[in-house]
């Protein structure tokens, strides 16, 4: 039997539709939600999927238009509606009926889309901006790496604070946020970034995860007010970072899809004087002497730098190694621990004068280490050549092999003594 309006109302009041209690108070006496001010109800409705929020119009006369003033819209998978095509007619009517009522949040999370859906996504984006949205989220999921291409026009909003994108293609001037002076958080995951430059004077937190670029040159990133930066498994040419003087925390992992690898790399050697430069390394001779990554993030207090062997961005940057004057904690993977001279590790340690904690992670991020050894300066001797403030060196690995033994022996040259944990 379909639920009656009275049944729906009881559910919203926290009362089972089938429960009968002669001593129960009247509906008016227990309608605690209905007694709340409109402003609070508008906020509560923003947490419901938009389809559910609209359905509350049948609860009572007072609820008939409350959904139009919800402070957020969530366009998400619902019953048989899972793709953009399934919901676009509903969303179009929804946006027309609610007009330009202000929005705090606008969320689109759907599984499928086609090229025909792209104009709708662009229209929804612009309408959300016109409603002074503060947090805009587009999460589009697809089996293949297919991205919905957003238009290349500027976003213009003095209100937008957070932009969260997944599965979209970015082009033109879309990532020029000079007209979004309040934007502080930008997250991009599984996006295609085909813009020459990404820029913002207000951005504080930037996350670029499993994204890619098809450009034959580097995407430039200019965000001088960043305090937190994540670059994880970027496919294509590694982005070129400009100075980040306020940076506090950075995580950089160069994945295997990165195109900045050396074809001639064997064990520990990149293209050099005795080897003709490979196609990738040859291009570096035409680039300026400035760094791609390390020079921009050298002001961070906390760093994690991870790379597979053979990637040459860090090796290239180390030739012009900046000084990490504020760096307190540093995590490095096996890329930095290649003997017998440990050149990469030596360079970064000697350019980190106030380092307090060093972690050498010799297992992949996907696996949990089995053994950890911790070391510190020998009390009888002073450090030589590296930070005198270094309190802890942690080496994480699975088995004791020649590489581990070489690392421990190397660290002992800095008067570091280890014990098993």
Short mmCIF file of C-alpha atoms in Angstrom, two decimals:
data_model
loop_
_atom_site.label_atom_id
_atom_site.label_comp_id
_atom_site.label_asym_id
_atom_site.label_seq_id
_atom_site.Cartn_x
_atom_site.Cartn_y
_atom_site.Cartn_z
CA UNK A 1 0.00 0.00 0.00
CA UNK A 2 1.54 3.39 -0.97
CA UNK A 3 2.37 5.75 1.86
CA UNK A 4 -0.15 8.50 2.55
CA UNK A 5 0.80 12.10 3.21
CA UNK A 6 0.16 11.46 6.90
CA UNK A 7 2.54 8.50 6.84
CA UNK A 8 5.29 10.57 5.22
CA UNK A 9 4.78 13.26 7.79
CA UNK A 10 5.13 10.77 10.65
CA UNK A 11 8.41 9.47 9.18
CA UNK A 12 9.79 13.00 9.08
CA UNK A 13 8.64 13.48 12.67
CA UNK A 14 10.65 10.40 13.71
CA UNK A 15 7.58 8.21 14.12
CA UNK A 16 6.98 4.89 12.37
CA UNK A 17 3.99 5.10 9.95
CA UNK A 18 2.60 1.77 11.19
CA UNK A 19 3.03 2.45 14.87
CA UNK A 20 -0.25 3.08 16.69
CA UNK A 21 -0.26 4.43 20.20
CA UNK A 22 -3.45 5.77 21.70
CA UNK A 23 -1.43 7.76 24.23
CA UNK A 24 0.81 9.36 21.62
CA UNK A 25 0.66 13.16 21.55
CA UNK A 26 -0.90 14.95 18.63
CA UNK A 27 1.07 15.51 15.42
CA UNK A 28 1.42 19.19 16.18
CA UNK A 29 2.93 18.40 19.57
CA UNK A 30 5.69 16.14 18.18
CA UNK A 31 6.49 17.97 14.95
CA UNK A 32 9.85 19.17 16.24
CA UNK A 33 11.44 19.51 12.80
CA UNK A 34 8.48 21.44 11.47
CA UNK A 35 8.78 23.82 14.39
CA UNK A 36 12.30 24.88 13.36
CA UNK A 37 12.84 28.24 11.65
CA UNK A 38 12.87 28.28 7.87
CA UNK A 39 16.57 29.14 7.74
CA UNK A 40 17.49 25.94 9.60
CA UNK A 41 15.21 23.83 7.42
CA UNK A 42 16.83 25.31 4.33
CA UNK A 43 20.20 24.21 5.69
CA UNK A 44 18.97 20.70 6.59
CA UNK A 45 17.50 20.20 3.11
CA UNK A 46 20.91 20.93 1.59
CA UNK A 47 22.19 17.56 2.90
CA UNK A 48 19.55 15.57 1.00
CA UNK A 49 19.84 14.51 -2.64
CA UNK A 50 18.00 17.14 -4.66
CA UNK A 51 15.34 14.62 -5.68
CA UNK A 52 14.58 13.88 -2.02
CA UNK A 53 14.61 17.54 -1.06
CA UNK A 54 11.98 18.31 -3.71
CA UNK A 55 9.79 15.45 -2.49
CA UNK A 56 9.42 17.09 0.91
CA UNK A 57 6.93 19.44 -0.73
CA UNK A 58 4.19 16.84 -0.04
CA UNK A 59 4.72 16.82 3.73
CA UNK A 60 2.54 19.81 4.52
CA UNK A 61 1.51 23.20 3.18
CA UNK A 62 4.48 24.87 4.86
CA UNK A 63 6.92 22.54 3.09
CA UNK A 64 5.55 23.25 -0.38
CA UNK A 65 8.27 25.75 -1.34
CA UNK A 66 10.98 25.21 1.28
CA UNK A 67 13.10 23.09 -1.10
CA UNK A 68 13.51 26.07 -3.42
CA UNK A 69 15.52 27.85 -0.75
CA UNK A 70 17.81 24.98 0.29
CA UNK A 71 21.34 26.32 0.81
CA UNK A 72 22.82 23.45 -1.17
CA UNK A 73 21.99 21.21 -4.11
CA UNK A 74 23.26 17.63 -4.37
CA UNK A 75 22.75 16.07 -7.80
CA UNK A 76 23.73 12.47 -7.06
CA UNK A 77 22.85 8.95 -8.18
CA UNK A 78 19.29 8.19 -7.19
CA UNK A 79 17.24 5.06 -7.86
CA UNK A 80 17.45 4.56 -11.66
CA UNK A 81 19.11 7.92 -12.30
CA UNK A 82 22.87 7.38 -12.46
CA UNK A 83 24.11 9.34 -15.46
CA UNK A 84 24.00 12.97 -16.51
CA UNK A 85 21.49 12.06 -19.21
CA UNK A 86 19.18 10.45 -16.65
CA UNK A 87 18.94 13.58 -14.50
CA UNK A 88 19.49 16.52 -16.82
CA UNK A 89 15.78 17.21 -17.46
CA UNK A 90 15.11 17.14 -13.72
CA UNK A 91 18.07 19.41 -12.96
CA UNK A 92 17.11 21.89 -15.67
CA UNK A 93 13.60 22.24 -14.22
CA UNK A 94 14.99 22.39 -10.71
CA UNK A 95 17.32 25.28 -11.52
CA UNK A 96 14.62 27.19 -13.39
CA UNK A 97 12.07 26.85 -10.58
CA UNK A 98 14.43 27.90 -7.78
CA UNK A 99 15.76 30.88 -9.73
CA UNK A 100 18.87 32.70 -8.48
CA UNK A 101 18.41 31.87 -4.80
CA UNK A 102 21.86 31.82 -3.14
CA UNK A 103 23.81 28.57 -2.75
CA UNK A 104 26.50 27.54 -0.31
CA UNK A 105 27.18 24.19 -2.01
CA UNK A 106 26.50 22.65 -5.40
CA UNK A 107 27.46 18.98 -5.83
CA UNK A 108 27.22 16.78 -8.93
CA UNK A 109 28.22 13.11 -8.44
CA UNK A 110 27.23 10.81 -11.30
CA UNK A 111 28.58 7.67 -12.96
CA UNK A 112 28.17 8.23 -16.65
CA UNK A 113 28.14 10.95 -19.27
CA UNK A 114 28.42 11.46 -23.01
CA UNK A 115 29.53 14.25 -25.28
CA UNK A 116 25.90 15.39 -25.52
CA UNK A 117 25.90 16.04 -21.77
CA UNK A 118 28.80 18.51 -21.80
CA UNK A 119 26.70 21.64 -22.55
CA UNK A 120 24.48 20.80 -19.59
CA UNK A 121 27.45 20.48 -17.24
CA UNK A 122 28.78 23.83 -18.39
CA UNK A 123 25.36 25.43 -17.97
CA UNK A 124 24.97 24.02 -14.44
CA UNK A 125 28.42 25.33 -13.53
CA UNK A 126 27.61 28.84 -14.68
CA UNK A 127 24.18 28.85 -13.01
CA UNK A 128 25.75 27.73 -9.72
CA UNK A 129 28.25 30.59 -9.97
CA UNK A 130 25.41 33.03 -10.64
CA UNK A 131 23.85 31.79 -7.39
CA UNK A 132 27.02 32.84 -5.53
CA UNK A 133 28.00 29.26 -4.73
CA UNK A 134 30.82 28.90 -2.20
CA UNK A 135 31.72 25.24 -2.69
CA UNK A 136 31.41 23.69 -6.16
CA UNK A 137 31.91 19.93 -6.67
CA UNK A 138 31.87 17.95 -9.91
CA UNK A 139 32.63 14.23 -9.53
CA UNK A 140 32.08 12.26 -12.73
CA UNK A 141 33.00 8.57 -12.70
CA UNK A 142 33.61 6.50 -15.80
CA UNK A 143 35.10 3.08 -16.52
CA UNK A 144 37.53 4.50 -19.08
CA UNK A 145 39.65 7.61 -18.72
CA UNK A 146 37.03 9.77 -20.41
CA UNK A 147 36.73 13.33 -19.19
CA UNK A 148 33.81 15.73 -19.58
CA UNK A 149 35.20 18.82 -21.26
CA UNK A 150 34.30 21.96 -19.36
CA UNK A 151 34.36 25.19 -21.32
CA UNK A 152 37.59 27.16 -21.29
CA UNK A 153 36.09 30.38 -19.96
CA UNK A 154 37.13 32.11 -16.74
CA UNK A 155 35.22 31.41 -13.59
CA UNK A 156 34.13 34.78 -12.25
CA UNK A 157 32.99 34.73 -8.64
CA UNK A 158 33.87 36.77 -5.54
CA UNK A 159 32.18 34.06 -3.43
CA UNK A 160 33.69 30.74 -4.58
CA UNK A 161 35.94 29.27 -1.88
CA UNK A 162 36.21 25.58 -2.75
CA UNK A 163 36.41 23.83 -6.13
CA UNK A 164 36.49 20.01 -6.19
CA UNK A 165 36.80 18.35 -9.62
CA UNK A 166 36.96 14.72 -10.71
CA UNK A 167 36.75 13.25 -14.21
CA UNK A 168 36.62 16.55 -16.08
CA UNK A 169 38.77 18.03 -18.83
CA UNK A 170 40.12 21.52 -18.23
CA UNK A 171 41.24 23.83 -21.00
CA UNK A 172 41.60 27.45 -22.03
CA UNK A 173 41.39 29.93 -19.15
CA UNK A 174 39.34 27.76 -16.81
CA UNK A 175 42.18 27.45 -14.27
CA UNK A 176 42.96 31.17 -14.32
CA UNK A 177 41.39 32.17 -11.02
CA UNK A 178 42.29 35.86 -11.12
CA UNK A 179 38.55 36.61 -10.95
CA UNK A 180 37.93 34.30 -7.99
CA UNK A 181 39.60 36.29 -5.18
CA UNK A 182 38.11 34.14 -2.37
CA UNK A 183 39.15 30.72 -3.74
CA UNK A 184 41.23 28.83 -1.15
CA UNK A 185 40.81 25.12 -1.90
CA UNK A 186 41.27 23.39 -5.25
CA UNK A 187 41.15 19.60 -5.63
CA UNK A 188 41.58 17.79 -8.94
CA UNK A 189 41.48 14.03 -9.29
CA UNK A 190 41.48 12.03 -12.53
CA UNK A 191 41.25 15.25 -14.53
CA UNK A 192 42.80 16.11 -17.87
CA UNK A 193 44.64 19.41 -17.51
CA UNK A 194 45.38 20.94 -20.90
CA UNK A 195 45.99 24.54 -19.88
CA UNK A 196 49.18 26.53 -20.23
CA UNK A 197 48.93 28.00 -16.75
CA UNK A 198 47.09 27.47 -13.51
CA UNK A 199 47.12 30.62 -11.38
CA UNK A 200 45.57 32.04 -8.23
CA UNK A 201 46.67 34.68 -5.75
CA UNK A 202 44.32 33.43 -3.03
CA UNK A 203 44.68 29.64 -3.22
CA UNK A 204 45.91 28.02 0.02
CA UNK A 205 45.45 24.30 -0.61
CA UNK A 206 46.03 22.56 -3.96
CA UNK A 207 45.70 18.85 -4.67
CA UNK A 208 46.44 17.27 -8.08
CA UNK A 209 45.97 13.49 -7.94
CA UNK A 210 46.05 11.00 -10.85
CA UNK A 211 45.63 13.80 -13.38
CA UNK A 212 47.24 14.04 -16.80
CA UNK A 213 48.22 16.48 -19.52
CA UNK A 214 48.57 15.85 -23.23
CA UNK A 215 50.48 19.06 -23.86
CA UNK A 216 54.02 18.86 -25.20
CA UNK A 217 55.11 21.47 -22.66
CA UNK A 218 54.76 21.81 -18.91
CA UNK A 219 51.66 23.18 -17.22
CA UNK A 220 52.80 26.15 -15.16
CA UNK A 221 51.44 26.48 -11.60
CA UNK A 222 51.46 29.92 -9.98
CA UNK A 223 49.99 29.98 -6.46
CA UNK A 224 52.21 32.09 -4.18
CA UNK A 225 49.92 31.82 -1.14
CA UNK A 226 49.78 28.00 -0.99
CA UNK A 227 50.29 26.44 2.43
CA UNK A 228 49.55 22.85 1.36
CA UNK A 229 50.40 21.17 -1.95
CA UNK A 230 49.89 17.62 -3.24
CA UNK A 231 51.05 16.29 -6.60
CA UNK A 232 50.46 12.56 -6.94
CA UNK A 233 51.01 10.37 -10.02
CA UNK A 234 50.72 13.02 -12.73
CA UNK A 235 50.74 11.57 -16.27
CA UNK A 236 52.63 13.54 -18.87
CA UNK A 237 55.22 16.24 -18.33
CA UNK A 238 55.62 17.19 -14.67
CA UNK A 239 54.05 20.60 -13.95
CA UNK A 240 56.41 23.54 -13.56
CA UNK A 241 55.96 25.10 -10.13
CA UNK A 242 56.53 28.76 -9.43
CA UNK A 243 57.63 30.07 -6.03
CA UNK A 244 55.50 29.11 -3.00
CA UNK A 245 57.01 31.19 -0.18
CA UNK A 246 54.22 30.42 2.34
CA UNK A 247 54.22 26.65 1.82
CA UNK A 248 54.13 24.48 4.95
CA UNK A 249 53.39 20.95 3.71
CA UNK A 250 54.06 19.27 0.37
CA UNK A 251 53.62 15.73 -0.93
CA UNK A 252 55.10 14.97 -4.36
CA UNK A 253 54.97 11.50 -5.89
CA UNK A 254 56.07 11.02 -9.48
CA UNK A 255 54.18 8.04 -10.84
CA UNK A 256 55.26 5.70 -13.61
CA UNK A 257 53.01 7.50 -16.09
CA UNK A 258 55.22 10.57 -15.80
CA UNK A 259 56.97 11.22 -19.11
CA UNK A 260 60.11 12.67 -17.47
CA UNK A 261 62.08 9.43 -17.40
CA UNK A 262 65.48 8.55 -18.78
CA UNK A 263 65.52 5.82 -21.43
CA UNK A 264 69.18 5.11 -20.69
CA UNK A 265 68.78 4.75 -16.94
CA UNK A 266 70.40 1.55 -15.66
CA UNK A 267 70.64 0.91 -11.92
CA UNK A 268 71.82 4.38 -10.95
CA UNK A 269 72.98 6.17 -14.07
CA UNK A 270 71.16 8.85 -16.07
CA UNK A 271 72.30 10.15 -19.45
CA UNK A 272 75.69 11.75 -18.97
CA UNK A 273 79.04 12.49 -20.54
CA UNK A 274 79.62 8.87 -21.53
CA UNK A 275 76.15 8.26 -22.89
CA UNK A 276 74.38 10.04 -25.74
CA UNK A 277 71.28 11.79 -24.32
CA UNK A 278 67.99 9.95 -24.82
CA UNK A 279 64.98 11.70 -26.33
CA UNK A 280 63.70 12.86 -22.95
CA UNK A 281 67.01 13.98 -21.49
CA UNK A 282 67.94 15.83 -24.67
CA UNK A 283 65.07 18.23 -24.06
CA UNK A 284 66.50 19.35 -20.76
CA UNK A 285 69.45 21.01 -22.42
CA UNK A 286 67.02 23.50 -23.94
CA UNK A 287 65.32 24.35 -20.66
CA UNK A 288 66.41 27.07 -18.26
CA UNK A 289 68.61 26.22 -15.30
CA UNK A 290 65.75 26.84 -12.86
CA UNK A 291 64.20 23.86 -11.11
CA UNK A 292 60.88 22.25 -12.02
CA UNK A 293 59.76 21.22 -8.51
CA UNK A 294 62.29 21.62 -5.71
CA UNK A 295 62.93 25.34 -6.07
CA UNK A 296 59.24 26.13 -5.56
CA UNK A 297 58.67 23.86 -2.55
CA UNK A 298 61.91 24.58 -0.70
CA UNK A 299 60.12 26.71 1.92
CA UNK A 300 58.03 23.80 3.19
CA UNK A 301 58.33 22.62 6.79
CA UNK A 302 57.17 19.10 5.99
CA UNK A 303 58.05 17.26 2.76
CA UNK A 304 57.41 13.85 1.23
CA UNK A 305 59.28 13.18 -2.02
CA UNK A 306 58.64 9.91 -3.83
CA UNK A 307 59.72 8.75 -7.27
CA UNK A 308 60.30 5.49 -9.15
CA UNK A 309 63.83 4.85 -10.33
CA UNK A 310 64.67 6.35 -13.69
CA UNK A 311 62.64 9.55 -13.31
CA UNK A 312 64.99 12.44 -13.73
CA UNK A 313 63.09 15.51 -12.49
CA UNK A 314 64.50 15.31 -8.96
CA UNK A 315 67.95 14.42 -10.29
CA UNK A 316 67.83 17.44 -12.58
CA UNK A 317 66.59 19.76 -9.83
CA UNK A 318 69.34 18.61 -7.48
CA UNK A 319 71.96 20.01 -9.83
CA UNK A 320 70.63 23.44 -8.77
CA UNK A 321 69.62 22.23 -5.33
CA UNK A 322 67.95 24.97 -3.28
CA UNK A 323 68.34 25.27 0.48
CA UNK A 324 65.42 24.02 2.54
CA UNK A 325 65.77 26.58 5.32
CA UNK A 326 62.50 25.72 7.11
CA UNK A 327 62.34 21.97 6.59
CA UNK A 328 61.63 20.02 9.81
CA UNK A 329 60.44 16.61 8.61
CA UNK A 330 61.39 14.79 5.41
CA UNK A 331 60.21 11.47 3.96
CA UNK A 332 62.10 9.93 1.04
CA UNK A 333 61.65 6.63 -0.79
CA UNK A 334 64.18 4.30 -2.36
CA UNK A 335 64.81 6.66 -5.30
CA UNK A 336 66.95 8.77 -2.97
CA UNK A 337 68.83 5.82 -1.51
CA UNK A 338 70.91 4.51 -4.37
CA UNK A 339 74.48 3.58 -3.43
CA UNK A 340 77.32 3.49 -3.26
CA UNK A 341 77.69 7.28 -3.11
CA UNK A 342 74.06 8.18 -2.22
CA UNK A 343 74.48 11.44 -4.09
CA UNK A 344 70.78 12.46 -4.09
CA UNK A 345 70.37 11.78 -0.37
CA UNK A 346 73.60 13.59 0.47
CA UNK A 347 72.64 16.69 -1.49
CA UNK A 348 69.23 17.14 0.08
CA UNK A 349 70.53 16.46 3.61
CA UNK A 350 73.32 19.00 3.25
CA UNK A 351 70.77 21.57 2.05
CA UNK A 352 68.38 21.04 5.00
CA UNK A 353 70.07 22.90 7.88
CA UNK A 354 67.24 22.63 10.46
CA UNK A 355 65.94 19.13 9.67
CA UNK A 356 64.66 17.30 12.77
CA UNK A 357 63.22 14.03 11.44
CA UNK A 358 64.22 11.95 8.41
CA UNK A 359 62.25 8.90 7.21
CA UNK A 360 63.68 6.58 4.56
CA UNK A 361 60.84 4.41 3.28
CA UNK A 362 62.23 1.48 1.32
CA UNK A 363 58.88 -0.18 0.72
CA UNK A 364 56.16 1.02 -1.64
CA UNK A 365 53.29 3.14 -0.38
CA UNK A 366 50.87 0.25 -0.96
CA UNK A 367 52.67 -2.06 1.46
CA UNK A 368 53.20 -1.88 5.18
CA UNK A 369 56.81 -2.16 6.25
CA UNK A 370 57.77 -5.15 8.40
CA UNK A 371 60.86 -3.72 10.07
CA UNK A 372 61.79 -0.25 11.28
CA UNK A 373 65.12 0.90 12.58
CA UNK A 374 65.51 4.20 14.38
CA UNK A 375 68.68 6.16 14.73
CA UNK A 376 70.00 9.32 16.28
CA UNK A 377 73.28 11.10 16.80
CA UNK A 378 75.86 9.39 18.93
CA UNK A 379 76.02 11.30 22.21
CA UNK A 380 79.79 11.19 22.12
CA UNK A 381 80.17 12.85 18.73
CA UNK A 382 78.82 15.92 16.97
CA UNK A 383 77.17 15.73 13.55
CA UNK A 384 79.19 16.49 10.46
CA UNK A 385 77.86 18.10 7.29
CA UNK A 386 74.12 17.86 8.02
CA UNK A 387 71.58 19.39 10.39
CA UNK A 388 72.69 19.47 14.01
CA UNK A 389 68.99 19.48 14.99
CA UNK A 390 68.33 16.02 13.53
CA UNK A 391 66.71 14.03 16.35
CA UNK A 392 65.44 10.93 14.57
CA UNK A 393 66.26 8.90 11.48
CA UNK A 394 63.76 6.15 10.66
CA UNK A 395 64.51 3.44 8.09
CA UNK A 396 61.52 1.31 7.07
CA UNK A 397 61.98 -1.91 5.09
CA UNK A 398 60.89 -5.53 4.80
CA UNK A 399 64.13 -7.52 4.74
CA UNK A 400 67.75 -6.74 5.49
CA UNK A 401 69.48 -6.77 2.13
CA UNK A 402 72.61 -5.16 0.70
CA UNK A 403 70.79 -1.89 0.06
CA UNK A 404 69.64 -1.59 3.67
CA UNK A 405 73.11 -2.39 4.95
CA UNK A 406 74.63 0.21 2.62
CA UNK A 407 72.19 2.87 3.84
CA UNK A 408 72.89 2.14 7.50
CA UNK A 409 76.61 2.24 6.86
CA UNK A 410 76.25 5.50 4.95
CA UNK A 411 74.23 7.17 7.71
CA UNK A 412 76.86 6.15 10.22
CA UNK A 413 79.27 8.50 8.42
CA UNK A 414 77.11 11.31 9.85
CA UNK A 415 77.48 9.85 13.37
CA UNK A 416 74.00 8.30 13.30
CA UNK A 417 73.65 5.11 15.36
CA UNK A 418 70.69 2.74 14.88
CA UNK A 419 68.66 0.28 16.94
CA UNK A 420 65.86 -2.15 15.99
CA UNK A 421 62.32 -1.06 16.78
#
